[in-house]
Amino acid sequence: MDLHGAFHVYDTTLRDGAQQEGLNLSVADKLSIAKQLDGLGVGYIEGGWPGANPKDTEFFRRAGQELDLRHAKLAAFGATRRAGVRAADDPMIAALRDSGASVVTLVAKSHDRHVELALRTTLEENLAMVRDTVTHLRAEGQTVFLDAEHFFDGYRENRAYALEVLRTAAEAGAEVVALCDTNGGMLPDWVSDVVLDVIETTGARVGIHAHNDSGCAVANSLAAVAAGATHVQGCINGYGERTGNADLVTVVANLELKLDRTVLPQGLLREATRIAHAVAEVTNVPPASRQPYVGTSAFAHKAGLHASAIKVDPNLYQHLDPLVVGNDMRLLVSDMAGRASIELKGKELGYDLSDDRELVTRVTARVKEMEQNGHTFEAADASFELLLAEEVEGARPSYFDVESWRVITETRPDGEAISEATVKLRAEDVRYVVTGEGNGPVNALDAALREAIGQAFPEVAKFELIDYKVRILDQGHGTDAITRVLIETTDGESSWVTVGVGANVIEASWGALVDGLTFGLRRQHR
Amino acid sequence: MDLHGAFHVYDTTLRDGAQQEGLNLSVADKLSIAKQLDGLGVGYIEGGWPGANPKDTEFFRRAGQELDLRHAKLAAFGATRRAGVRAADDPMIAALRDSGASVVTLVAKSHDRHVELALRTTLEENLAMVRDTVTHLRAEGQTVFLDAEHFFDGYRENRAYALEVLRTAAEAGAEVVALCDTNGGMLPDWVSDVVLDVIETTGARVGIHAHNDSGCAVANSLAAVAAGATHVQGCINGYGERTGNADLVTVVANLELKLDRTVLPQGLLREATRIAHAVAEVTNVPPASRQPYVGTSAFAHKAGLHASAIKVDPNLYQHLDPLVVGNDMRLLVSDMAGRASIELKGKELGYDLSDDRELVTRVTARVKEMEQNGHTFEAADASFELLLAEEVEGARPSYFDVESWRVITETRPDGEAISEATVKLRAEDVRYVVTGEGNGPVNALDAALREAIGQAFPEVAKFELIDYKVRILDQGHGTDAITRVLIETTDGESSWVTVGVGANVIEASWGALVDGLTFGLRRQHR
C-alpha cells in the first residue's frame, strides 16, 4: 500500500549526507536545503535523528512551523528501542513520534555480528526490538520504513537471519524495507541477486540505500530497481560518510531519461542543476565539477576535435541534451583549443569571427601563449572576452590608469588585525588617492579600487566580489612558482570571472580585480 | 595472442585524461606521471597523440631516452589514415610509427553518423581507412589496438556497420578492439548485452573504454569484463573530459579484491593510494577526498556510533582493510564526535585517556564549542593535539610570546609587487624584531616568524609551509563572516596540519602559522 506515489525517491542529505567529512550543517542550513530538495520533487526528506541529536530535534520543531513543502514528506530517522526496554517507554522512540514527521524510518541491525558485538544483545531480542518498535509506532498511526543496516553483509554471513529481520518488520507493518549497503562494498550483479531473492522470499516492498565505496553506488541503486526495488535512498551531490551515498540526482536522471521511469513530478528534473548548486552553496562544500548531469564540467568540451564536431551537431559528443537537467554545454578555450573552439566561443560571446581567419589565428596564438604563462581561460570567460575585444578593436578596453597600490595588514593594540589598502590612479583626467579597509588584503584593495573608480564611474558601487580562487603553479625546478587567481564579480544581475597571474599572490589578485572591474564597466558602457 | 599478460590494464591519463577541464600537463609532468603509473604496474600507458600534438611528439622522444619502465609498455594514440590518402603516405601515420611506442592505438569511427557528418566520407571508405592503416602498421611490425569510437551509440543505430568496423580491424591484425562509450551514456546491463553480442559475433578480443556521464563508468567497465572483455581502459583519479573516464584504480581494486581477478603484478595494488596522490600533485588538481579506495575520506569515520563500533572491530564499518590499497583508517573529531571518538583519536595520537573520564568530557566540550566558532579539527590533527596537550598538561605548549606583526604588499617602481612582514616577539628571554619577504603576505609572515624563532630554535629552519587552504564561513545575516585557514607544515620527514580562525584572513593565517610552529617545536622537544 503506497501512500506516496508508485516510486519513492528518498533523500537523506540532512541525515546520512551530513556525516560527510567537512560537512557541518546548522538548523538554518538544514531548513534551507529542505526547501531546495522539495523544489526537486523528491518524495521524502529524511531530516535527521530527533531525540538523539539536539540540532535535529530543533530542525523538526521549526520545520513544522516554517516549512511549507509542496512535494516531499518529512521522515524522522532513529533506532529501534533499546534492548530490554518497552518501545512505549523508550524516550528515543517518543522523540521520533513527537517529531511531527510523516514517516519514521527505523534503523535496525540485520547483520548477526553487529547484533552481538555492537548492540551486545541476542539475535532474538533484536528481532523483538524490531517487532515491538514497528508495532508501537504503527499503533500510534505512524507510517514506518525500515532501514536494514549492513543488510548485504549480514545476508552473506547469515541469510536466514537477515531475511527474518525484514519479515519481522514487514509483518509488524513497516511499509518499506530498505536494504542498506552500509559499508558500501557491493557490486551491481550481487545487489541484483540479493534483491531478487528478498522480493521472492519475503514479498516485502524493497528499497535500496547504497554507498560508493566500490565506485558503484549509482549502478547498485539501478540494479536494485531493475530487480524490483521501488524505493531509492541517496543524497544530493552524493554527500555522505567516507565515499558518500548514491548521488540521488544521478540515479533519478538515469531512471527518468534512460530507463523511462517517471519518478519525479513532471518538469522538475529540469531544476536539478540549479538545485544541486544551490545546496552546495549552503553546505559550503565546493561542488565536484565532474559530477554527472549537474557538474559544471559535465557538458564541457575541450578537445579541438570534439569542438569541430559539435559545430556540426552537439549530439555528436553529448549523451543527451543538457537542458533536460538544467545544465549548459560549454566550450573550453585552452591550448587544446583549435580555431573551431575559438570561433564557437567568440560566437557564444557575441562576436562573429567566421569571416576573419587572420584574427582567429592571432587570438588562438595569444591564448596558447598566455596559457603557457599560467593563465587559464577555461574558467575565465570575461578575461577571454577582454582579450578578444583587444584583438578586434585594436586596444584593450581601459577606463583608468593605475599609478601604484599598497596594502598593509597589522595587529592593532587591541589585538585585532585590520587590512588597509591605498590605491593611486587616474580616471577621466582626475587623479585619485584612496584608502580602503577590509578583512584581508584583497578585500581591502577591492574596496579602495572601487571607491577610487566609483568617483568617476558610480555604477561600480553595484559590483561585488563573490568568489576568489588561488592556485600556485609549479613551473619546475629552479624557477619561481607563479600564482593564478580567479575572481568572480557580480553586478547583482549576472556575474563574470576574470583571471590574474603573477609571482606574488596579491599582484595576481590585483590583475584579476582590475580586469573584473574593466569588464563590468565595459558591459555598462556598450 | 596476447603479448602482455592475460589481462590488459590500459591507462590513458596522459591522453584522454588530459582532456579534463583544468588539467594542463607539460612534457615534464607527463614523464613524471608515466613513472608513477609504471609503479602501479599498469600494462599500458597511452602517452598521447604524437604528430598531431607537438607536446606529445616531444613526450615520446624523451620517453625513449629518459623513461625506464619496469612494467608498462607505451602506447601511441592516433587516428586512421585520412580519407583518400594511402596509409603509407600519411604523415600522421608515420608519426605514430616513428614514436617508438610498443603499441599504436588507432581511433576509428564506428558510428555511421559520425563517418558521414564528422569525417565527411563514405561508410566504405571508413572501413578502408581502418583496414589500410591497421594492415600498414602491422606490416611495419607494429602491435595495433583499435579504439572503436562511439561504439555503443553506433551499435544502437547501425549494429551491422559497427560490428563490421570491428571485424575489419581484427582481420587486418588489430590485437584488441576496445569498445568506447565516448559520450558516456551507457548503463551496465546494456554494456553487458553488447559485449556478449560482439564477442559471440566477431570472436575478437574485446576491450572497454568507459566515461562517467551516467555515473556508471566503473560499473560499465566491470560489466564488460564480466561479459568477456579482457582489456580495460581508464584514467588514474578518473581524469577525463566532461565527467571523466573510468577511475582505473577503482576498477582494478574491484577486480582484484572483490572479483578474484589478478590484473596487476603482485603487491603493487598496495601502492595505489600513494600513487594516486602523487599524480594529483603533478596535475595540480586537488584529489577528490571521497574517491573510492584512495581518497583521504574513503576510510574516514565521523558518526559517533560508527566510532563506538570501530573500537570493537574496524571491519564492522569498513568494506575491506584500507592497507591493501595503501590507505589509512581515520577517525574524525567533530561535533558529531562522541566520547568514543575523542578517546580513539587521543589513543591514535599517543594519549591514553581511558582512565580520565573528566578529561575526556572537558575535551569533548571544548571541541564542540570551538567547532561552533568556526574551527574544524577534522582535518587539523596538530591543532587537536595541542588542545589535548593543553588539557592534559594544564597549559598550552608555548615557545615564544608575540608582541605584534605587520605585513605590507606594494608595487615597486619597476612594477613588481613585493610582500614584506615585520614580526616582534620574545623567545627564551630575548626580544626579536625581524623582517621577512615573500611572494604573498602569509609567505612573508612565515619567513619573518621562522627567522625570528630560528634564532632561539635553529631546528625551525627545516620547517616548510607546504599547503594552505582558506574558507570563508558564512555565519548568517548581519554577522561578519569568519575565515578559517588550514596550514600544512613539514619538517622534511612528516607533515602536520593546523587551523586558524579569525575575522581577517591574515589574522586567521597567523594563528595557524603559530600553531604549526609550536607543534613542530613540541615534537622536537619531547
XYZ file of N, CA, C and O in Angstrom, chain B residues 126-256:
524
model
N 35.544 4.609 -44.869
C 35.924 4.499 -43.460
C 36.456 3.096 -43.154
O 37.474 2.931 -42.481
N 35.790 2.075 -43.696
C 36.273 0.699 -43.488
C 37.650 0.523 -44.114
O 38.541 -0.119 -43.541
N 37.823 1.124 -45.293
C 39.118 1.024 -45.968
C 40.188 1.725 -45.146
O 41.333 1.255 -45.040
N 39.823 2.855 -44.526
C 40.774 3.593 -43.696
C 41.236 2.713 -42.532
O 42.415 2.675 -42.189
N 40.282 1.995 -41.972
C 40.624 1.092 -40.869
C 41.528 -0.024 -41.370
O 42.613 -0.269 -40.831
N 41.053 -0.675 -42.439
C 41.788 -1.828 -42.982
C 43.213 -1.456 -43.361
O 44.181 -2.106 -42.967
N 43.340 -0.364 -44.135
C 44.647 0.019 -44.657
C 45.612 0.419 -43.548
O 46.795 0.071 -43.578
N 45.103 1.181 -42.571
C 46.000 1.682 -41.535
C 46.492 0.541 -40.655
O 47.686 0.450 -40.342
N 45.584 -0.341 -40.279
C 45.991 -1.469 -39.447
C 46.975 -2.362 -40.213
O 48.020 -2.735 -39.686
N 46.611 -2.651 -41.461
C 47.474 -3.506 -42.291
C 48.867 -2.914 -42.425
O 49.881 -3.597 -42.267
N 48.909 -1.612 -42.722
C 50.187 -0.927 -42.900
C 51.048 -1.024 -41.649
O 52.235 -1.376 -41.697
N 50.444 -0.697 -40.503
C 51.218 -0.714 -39.263
C 51.659 -2.130 -38.892
O 52.773 -2.343 -38.411
N 50.809 -3.103 -39.152
C 51.190 -4.493 -38.851
C 52.341 -4.933 -39.740
O 53.260 -5.623 -39.290
N 52.281 -4.460 -40.998
C 53.362 -4.823 -41.918
C 54.690 -4.227 -41.466
O 55.759 -4.781 -41.719
N 54.608 -3.096 -40.743
C 55.820 -2.469 -40.211
C 56.226 -3.096 -38.879
O 57.086 -2.573 -38.186
N 55.538 -4.190 -38.501
C 55.908 -4.880 -37.258
C 55.324 -4.284 -36.004
O 55.759 -4.578 -34.883
N 54.322 -3.408 -36.149
C 53.757 -2.691 -35.012
C 52.581 -3.468 -34.415
O 51.766 -4.025 -35.140
N 52.488 -3.487 -33.082
C 51.291 -4.021 -32.425
C 50.210 -2.949 -32.512
O 50.486 -1.767 -32.304
N 49.004 -3.361 -32.841
C 47.924 -2.387 -33.021
C 46.702 -2.736 -32.174
O 46.265 -3.893 -32.140
N 46.176 -1.735 -31.479
C 44.875 -1.852 -30.809
C 43.929 -0.914 -31.547
O 44.363 0.112 -32.093
N 42.641 -1.241 -31.540
C 41.663 -0.342 -32.149
C 40.756 0.245 -31.070
O 40.242 -0.484 -30.217
N 40.577 1.577 -31.078
C 39.571 2.228 -30.236
C 38.375 2.479 -31.146
O 38.451 3.328 -32.049
N 37.290 1.745 -30.936
C 36.095 1.945 -31.758
C 35.289 3.089 -31.132
O 34.543 2.890 -30.163
N 35.485 4.286 -31.681
C 34.886 5.480 -31.097
C 33.363 5.466 -31.234
O 32.825 5.029 -32.254
N 32.668 5.945 -30.201
C 31.206 5.995 -30.200
C 30.594 4.626 -30.488
O 29.537 4.535 -31.106
N 31.262 3.565 -30.045
C 30.829 2.229 -30.458
C 29.391 1.905 -30.034
O 28.589 1.431 -30.836
N 29.063 2.148 -28.784
C 27.749 1.731 -28.285
C 26.618 2.510 -28.948
O 25.574 1.943 -29.268
N 26.836 3.805 -29.170
C 25.816 4.597 -29.867
C 25.719 4.127 -31.325
O 24.624 4.012 -31.884
N 26.884 3.852 -31.916
C 26.908 3.364 -33.295
C 26.213 2.019 -33.429
O 25.453 1.776 -34.380
N 26.461 1.160 -32.458
C 25.839 -0.175 -32.441
C 24.320 -0.053 -32.347
O 23.575 -0.790 -32.997
N 23.868 0.910 -31.584
C 22.429 1.110 -31.395
C 21.774 1.585 -32.695
O 20.679 1.174 -33.032
N 22.484 2.436 -33.431
C 21.887 2.994 -34.651
C 22.078 2.086 -35.866
O 21.229 2.038 -36.750
N 23.199 1.397 -35.888
C 23.508 0.569 -37.063
C 24.447 -0.539 -36.625
O 25.657 -0.463 -36.800
N 23.860 -1.559 -36.008
C 24.639 -2.665 -35.421
C 25.561 -3.309 -36.437
O 26.724 -3.578 -36.167
N 25.031 -3.535 -37.636
C 25.822 -4.248 -38.642
C 27.107 -3.501 -38.976
O 28.186 -4.082 -39.071
N 26.966 -2.168 -39.139
C 28.141 -1.389 -39.515
C 29.153 -1.352 -38.385
O 30.356 -1.502 -38.604
N 28.674 -1.145 -37.182
C 29.579 -1.083 -36.035
C 30.389 -2.373 -35.908
O 31.604 -2.355 -35.708
N 29.694 -3.507 -36.078
C 30.392 -4.793 -35.993
C 31.366 -4.961 -37.149
O 32.450 -5.540 -36.990
N 30.976 -4.433 -38.309
C 31.836 -4.544 -39.478
C 33.154 -3.812 -39.273
O 34.217 -4.263 -39.701
N 33.085 -2.660 -38.581
C 34.307 -1.913 -38.292
C 35.244 -2.769 -37.437
O 36.447 -2.866 -37.692
N 34.662 -3.413 -36.428
C 35.464 -4.253 -35.542
C 36.094 -5.419 -36.318
O 37.279 -5.721 -36.187
N 35.264 -6.075 -37.119
C 35.748 -7.228 -37.878
C 36.882 -6.833 -38.787
O 37.899 -7.520 -38.894
N 36.697 -5.684 -39.442
C 37.709 -5.205 -40.385
C 39.038 -5.006 -39.674
O 40.097 -5.418 -40.166
N 38.977 -4.381 -38.502
C 40.208 -4.131 -37.752
C 40.840 -5.443 -37.284
O 42.055 -5.648 -37.405
N 40.015 -6.335 -36.739
C 40.542 -7.598 -36.222
C 41.170 -8.424 -37.338
O 42.254 -8.991 -37.182
N 40.493 -8.469 -38.468
C 41.023 -9.264 -39.582
C 42.304 -8.679 -40.134
O 43.169 -9.413 -40.610
N 42.440 -7.364 -40.043
C 43.673 -6.741 -40.540
C 44.812 -6.899 -39.532
O 45.958 -6.552 -39.817
N 44.507 -7.413 -38.335
C 45.582 -7.689 -37.382
C 45.540 -6.906 -36.087
O 46.494 -6.977 -35.305
N 44.479 -6.151 -35.825
C 44.394 -5.448 -34.549
C 44.224 -6.484 -33.446
O 43.383 -7.375 -33.542
N 45.053 -6.371 -32.371
C 45.047 -7.393 -31.332
C 43.822 -7.245 -30.416
O 43.297 -8.232 -29.908
N 43.412 -5.996 -30.211
C 42.282 -5.720 -29.321
C 41.360 -4.727 -30.007
O 41.835 -3.809 -30.689
N 40.051 -4.926 -29.878
C 39.118 -3.882 -30.318
C 38.450 -3.345 -29.043
O 37.691 -4.063 -28.372
N 38.817 -2.110 -28.682
C 38.271 -1.510 -27.465
C 36.991 -0.765 -27.816
O 36.998 0.118 -28.679
N 35.907 -1.148 -27.157
C 34.614 -0.517 -27.415
C 34.522 0.736 -26.549
O 34.570 0.637 -25.315
N 34.415 1.889 -27.200
C 34.432 3.148 -26.471
C 33.029 3.716 -26.286
O 32.301 3.895 -27.269
N 32.667 3.973 -25.019
C 31.415 4.673 -24.749
C 31.793 6.148 -24.681
O 31.848 6.750 -23.618
N 32.071 6.715 -25.847
C 32.668 8.045 -25.933
C 31.793 9.126 -25.293
O 32.318 10.043 -24.666
N 30.500 9.052 -25.460
C 29.616 10.059 -24.874
C 29.191 9.702 -23.462
O 28.519 10.495 -22.795
N 29.577 8.501 -23.012
C 29.388 8.153 -21.616
C 27.981 7.821 -21.173
O 27.697 7.746 -19.991
N 27.077 7.597 -22.126
C 25.673 7.443 -21.744
C 25.207 6.035 -21.427
O 24.022 5.824 -21.170
N 26.112 5.056 -21.422
C 25.688 3.664 -21.261
C 25.411 3.304 -19.792
O 25.865 3.958 -18.871
N 24.622 2.227 -19.638
C 24.359 1.660 -18.317
C 24.881 0.224 -18.328
O 24.969 -0.384 -19.393
N 25.211 -0.341 -17.148
C 25.892 -1.641 -17.100
C 25.195 -2.792 -17.835
O 25.852 -3.525 -18.580
N 23.896 -2.947 -17.657
C 23.217 -4.066 -18.326
C 23.298 -3.938 -19.844
O 23.440 -4.936 -20.563
N 23.215 -2.724 -20.343
C 23.297 -2.524 -21.791
C 24.697 -2.909 -22.293
O 24.847 -3.537 -23.334
N 25.733 -2.484 -21.540
C 27.110 -2.797 -21.920
C 27.285 -4.305 -21.978
O 27.858 -4.849 -22.929
N 26.766 -4.967 -20.969
C 26.852 -6.417 -20.883
C 26.303 -7.085 -22.146
O 26.961 -7.918 -22.776
N 25.092 -6.690 -22.524
C 24.451 -7.277 -23.706
C 25.288 -7.049 -24.962
O 25.468 -7.968 -25.778
N 25.785 -5.832 -25.130
C 26.537 -5.513 -26.335
C 27.839 -6.303 -26.388
O 28.187 -6.881 -27.426
N 28.552 -6.342 -25.260
C 29.837 -7.053 -25.242
C 29.631 -8.548 -25.543
O 30.384 -9.143 -26.318
N 28.599 -9.132 -24.965
C 28.319 -10.553 -25.241
C 28.081 -10.753 -26.727
O 28.618 -11.684 -27.341
N 27.283 -9.876 -27.340
C 26.986 -9.983 -28.765
C 28.253 -9.819 -29.601
O 28.506 -10.604 -30.531
N 29.075 -8.829 -29.249
C 30.294 -8.574 -30.015
C 31.219 -9.787 -29.984
O 31.737 -10.233 -31.007
N 31.410 -10.345 -28.791
C 32.318 -11.487 -28.664
C 31.777 -12.681 -29.433
O 32.505 -13.371 -30.157
N 30.465 -12.917 -29.316
C 29.864 -14.050 -29.985
C 29.923 -13.893 -31.504
O 30.189 -14.845 -32.238
N 29.669 -12.672 -31.969
C 29.579 -12.454 -33.420
C 30.934 -12.316 -34.099
O 31.101 -12.729 -35.238
N 31.889 -11.678 -33.432
C 33.157 -11.408 -34.108
C 34.304 -12.276 -33.617
O 35.291 -12.435 -34.305
N 34.188 -12.807 -32.381
C 35.289 -13.589 -31.832
C 36.527 -12.771 -31.549
O 37.600 -13.295 -31.235
N 36.408 -11.442 -31.609
C 37.584 -10.597 -31.392
C 37.880 -10.472 -29.906
O 37.040 -10.738 -29.049
N 39.107 -10.039 -29.587
C 39.451 -9.768 -28.187
C 38.944 -8.369 -27.874
O 39.350 -7.393 -28.515
N 38.087 -8.257 -26.891
C 37.368 -7.010 -26.647
C 37.911 -6.229 -25.453
O 38.289 -6.803 -24.420
N 37.941 -4.918 -25.606
C 38.302 -4.027 -24.515
C 37.157 -3.074 -24.242
O 36.204 -3.002 -25.031
N 37.240 -2.350 -23.105
C 36.186 -1.399 -22.767
C 36.808 -0.062 -22.381
O 37.850 -0.007 -21.709
N 36.200 1.017 -22.857
C 36.661 2.378 -22.574
C 35.427 3.158 -22.174
O 34.632 3.556 -23.035
N 35.232 3.349 -20.879
C 34.001 3.955 -20.378
C 34.216 5.378 -19.859
O 35.290 5.714 -19.359
N 33.176 6.196 -19.997
C 33.151 7.539 -19.423
C 32.028 7.607 -18.392
O 31.124 6.765 -18.394
N 32.077 8.615 -17.530
C 31.214 8.611 -16.350
C 29.969 9.493 -16.445
O 29.416 9.900 -15.421
N 29.479 9.763 -17.660
C 28.344 10.680 -17.782
C 27.062 10.168 -17.130
O 26.193 10.972 -16.785
N 26.929 8.861 -16.980
C 25.747 8.316 -16.292
C 26.114 7.907 -14.866
O 25.340 7.254 -14.185
N 27.321 8.266 -14.427
C 27.763 7.867 -13.093
C 28.058 6.383 -12.990
O 28.096 5.829 -11.897
N 28.243 5.702 -14.144
C 28.406 4.241 -14.157
C 29.683 3.769 -14.848
O 29.741 2.609 -15.275
N 30.699 4.638 -14.969
C 31.894 4.237 -15.707
C 32.548 2.992 -15.116
O 32.940 2.076 -15.840
N 32.682 2.957 -13.802
C 33.305 1.794 -13.156
C 32.429 0.565 -13.361
O 32.906 -0.494 -13.786
N 31.134 0.701 -13.093
C 30.218 -0.429 -13.242
C 30.160 -0.911 -14.692
O 30.084 -2.119 -14.949
N 30.194 0.018 -15.635
C 30.180 -0.375 -17.046
C 31.428 -1.179 -17.382
O 31.372 -2.159 -18.126
N 32.574 -0.758 -16.835
C 33.819 -1.473 -17.089
C 33.741 -2.888 -16.508
O 34.127 -3.865 -17.155
N 33.228 -3.003 -15.288
C 33.108 -4.324 -14.652
C 32.134 -5.209 -15.421
O 32.361 -6.415 -15.579
N 31.041 -4.597 -15.911
C 30.049 -5.368 -16.670
C 30.681 -5.917 -17.948
O 30.439 -7.064 -18.331
N 31.503 -5.104 -18.590
C 32.157 -5.559 -19.815
C 33.091 -6.721 -19.518
O 33.137 -7.710 -20.261
N 33.838 -6.608 -18.432
C 34.764 -7.689 -18.070
C 33.991 -8.961 -17.750
O 34.358 -10.055 -18.170
N 32.895 -8.820 -17.033
C 32.078 -9.989 -16.700
C 31.550 -10.655 -17.966
O 31.373 -11.867 -18.028
N 31.321 -9.843 -18.994
C 30.803 -10.377 -20.261
C 31.907 -10.881 -21.179
O 31.622 -11.378 -22.268
N 33.164 -10.748 -20.751
C 34.255 -11.333 -21.537
C 35.335 -10.386 -22.014
O 36.304 -10.827 -22.639
N 35.222 -9.100 -21.713
C 36.300 -8.178 -22.114
C 37.544 -8.488 -21.292
O 37.447 -8.834 -20.105
N 38.723 -8.371 -21.900
C 39.975 -8.654 -21.177
C 40.944 -7.476 -21.294
O 42.167 -7.643 -21.157
N 40.405 -6.295 -21.509
C 41.242 -5.102 -21.703
C 40.390 -3.955 -21.187
O 39.260 -3.757 -21.663
N 40.911 -3.242 -20.177
C 40.146 -2.140 -19.583
C 40.942 -0.856 -19.691
O 42.113 -0.813 -19.286
N 40.311 0.200 -20.216
C 40.955 1.497 -20.305
C 40.360 2.432 -19.262
O 39.167 2.365 -18.947
N 41.197 3.267 -18.702
C 40.706 4.228 -17.719
C 41.798 5.204 -17.370
O 42.891 5.156 -17.957
N 41.515 6.086 -16.440
C 42.493 7.081 -16.020
C 42.631 7.068 -14.512
O 41.662 6.810 -13.796
N 43.831 7.346 -14.058
C 44.013 7.435 -12.620
C 43.234 8.643 -12.128
O 43.078 9.628 -12.854
N 42.671 8.533 -10.949
C 41.828 9.585 -10.370
C 40.622 9.927 -11.237
O 40.038 11.004 -11.104
N 40.282 9.010 -12.167
C 39.105 9.241 -13.011
C 39.167 10.508 -13.831
O 38.135 11.080 -14.186
N 40.388 10.954 -14.170
C 40.503 12.158 -15.003
C 39.832 11.937 -16.344
O 39.664 10.805 -16.786
N 39.502 13.015 -17.017
C 38.967 12.905 -18.372
C 37.986 14.014 -18.691
O 37.552 14.763 -17.810
N 37.663 14.107 -19.968
C 36.735 15.119 -20.460
C 35.372 14.991 -19.779
O 34.958 13.908 -19.383
N 34.734 16.110 -19.612
C 33.377 16.164 -19.024
C 33.367 15.517 -17.631
O 33.940 16.057 -16.685
N 32.724 14.388 -17.483
C 32.629 13.759 -16.162
C 33.794 12.805 -15.889
O 33.870 12.186 -14.836
N 34.682 12.663 -16.866
C 35.856 11.832 -16.674
C 35.757 10.431 -17.245
O 34.681 9.976 -17.619
N 36.908 9.764 -17.326
C 36.982 8.361 -17.730
C 36.755 7.482 -16.503
O 36.702 7.979 -15.371
N 36.652 6.200 -16.714
C 36.532 5.273 -15.585
C 37.778 5.397 -14.724
O 38.895 5.476 -15.237
N 37.588 5.442 -13.407
C 38.712 5.524 -12.476
C 39.427 4.175 -12.483
O 38.904 3.168 -12.014
N 40.618 4.179 -13.038
C 41.312 2.908 -13.272
C 41.638 2.178 -11.975
O 41.544 0.945 -11.909
N 41.995 2.915 -10.935
C 42.305 2.257 -9.663
C 41.057 1.609 -9.067
O 41.116 0.492 -8.554
N 39.915 2.298 -9.145
C 38.678 1.715 -8.611
C 38.356 0.419 -9.353
O 38.018 -0.598 -8.739
N 38.464 0.455 -10.683
C 38.160 -0.739 -11.472
C 39.094 -1.877 -11.091
O 38.664 -3.000 -10.804
N 40.381 -1.579 -11.059
C 41.377 -2.610 -10.772
C 41.230 -3.150 -9.349
O 41.320 -4.357 -9.125
N 40.981 -2.266 -8.386
C 40.805 -2.715 -6.998
C 39.587 -3.626 -6.888
O 39.633 -4.655 -6.200
N 38.505 -3.258 -7.567
C 37.313 -4.119 -7.535
C 37.622 -5.477 -8.144
O 37.256 -6.519 -7.603
N 38.338 -5.493 -9.287
C 38.648 -6.757 -9.953
C 39.508 -7.644 -9.051
O 39.237 -8.831 -8.890
N 40.533 -7.043 -8.450
C 41.449 -7.835 -7.624
C 40.826 -8.230 -6.285
O 40.926 -9.385 -5.871
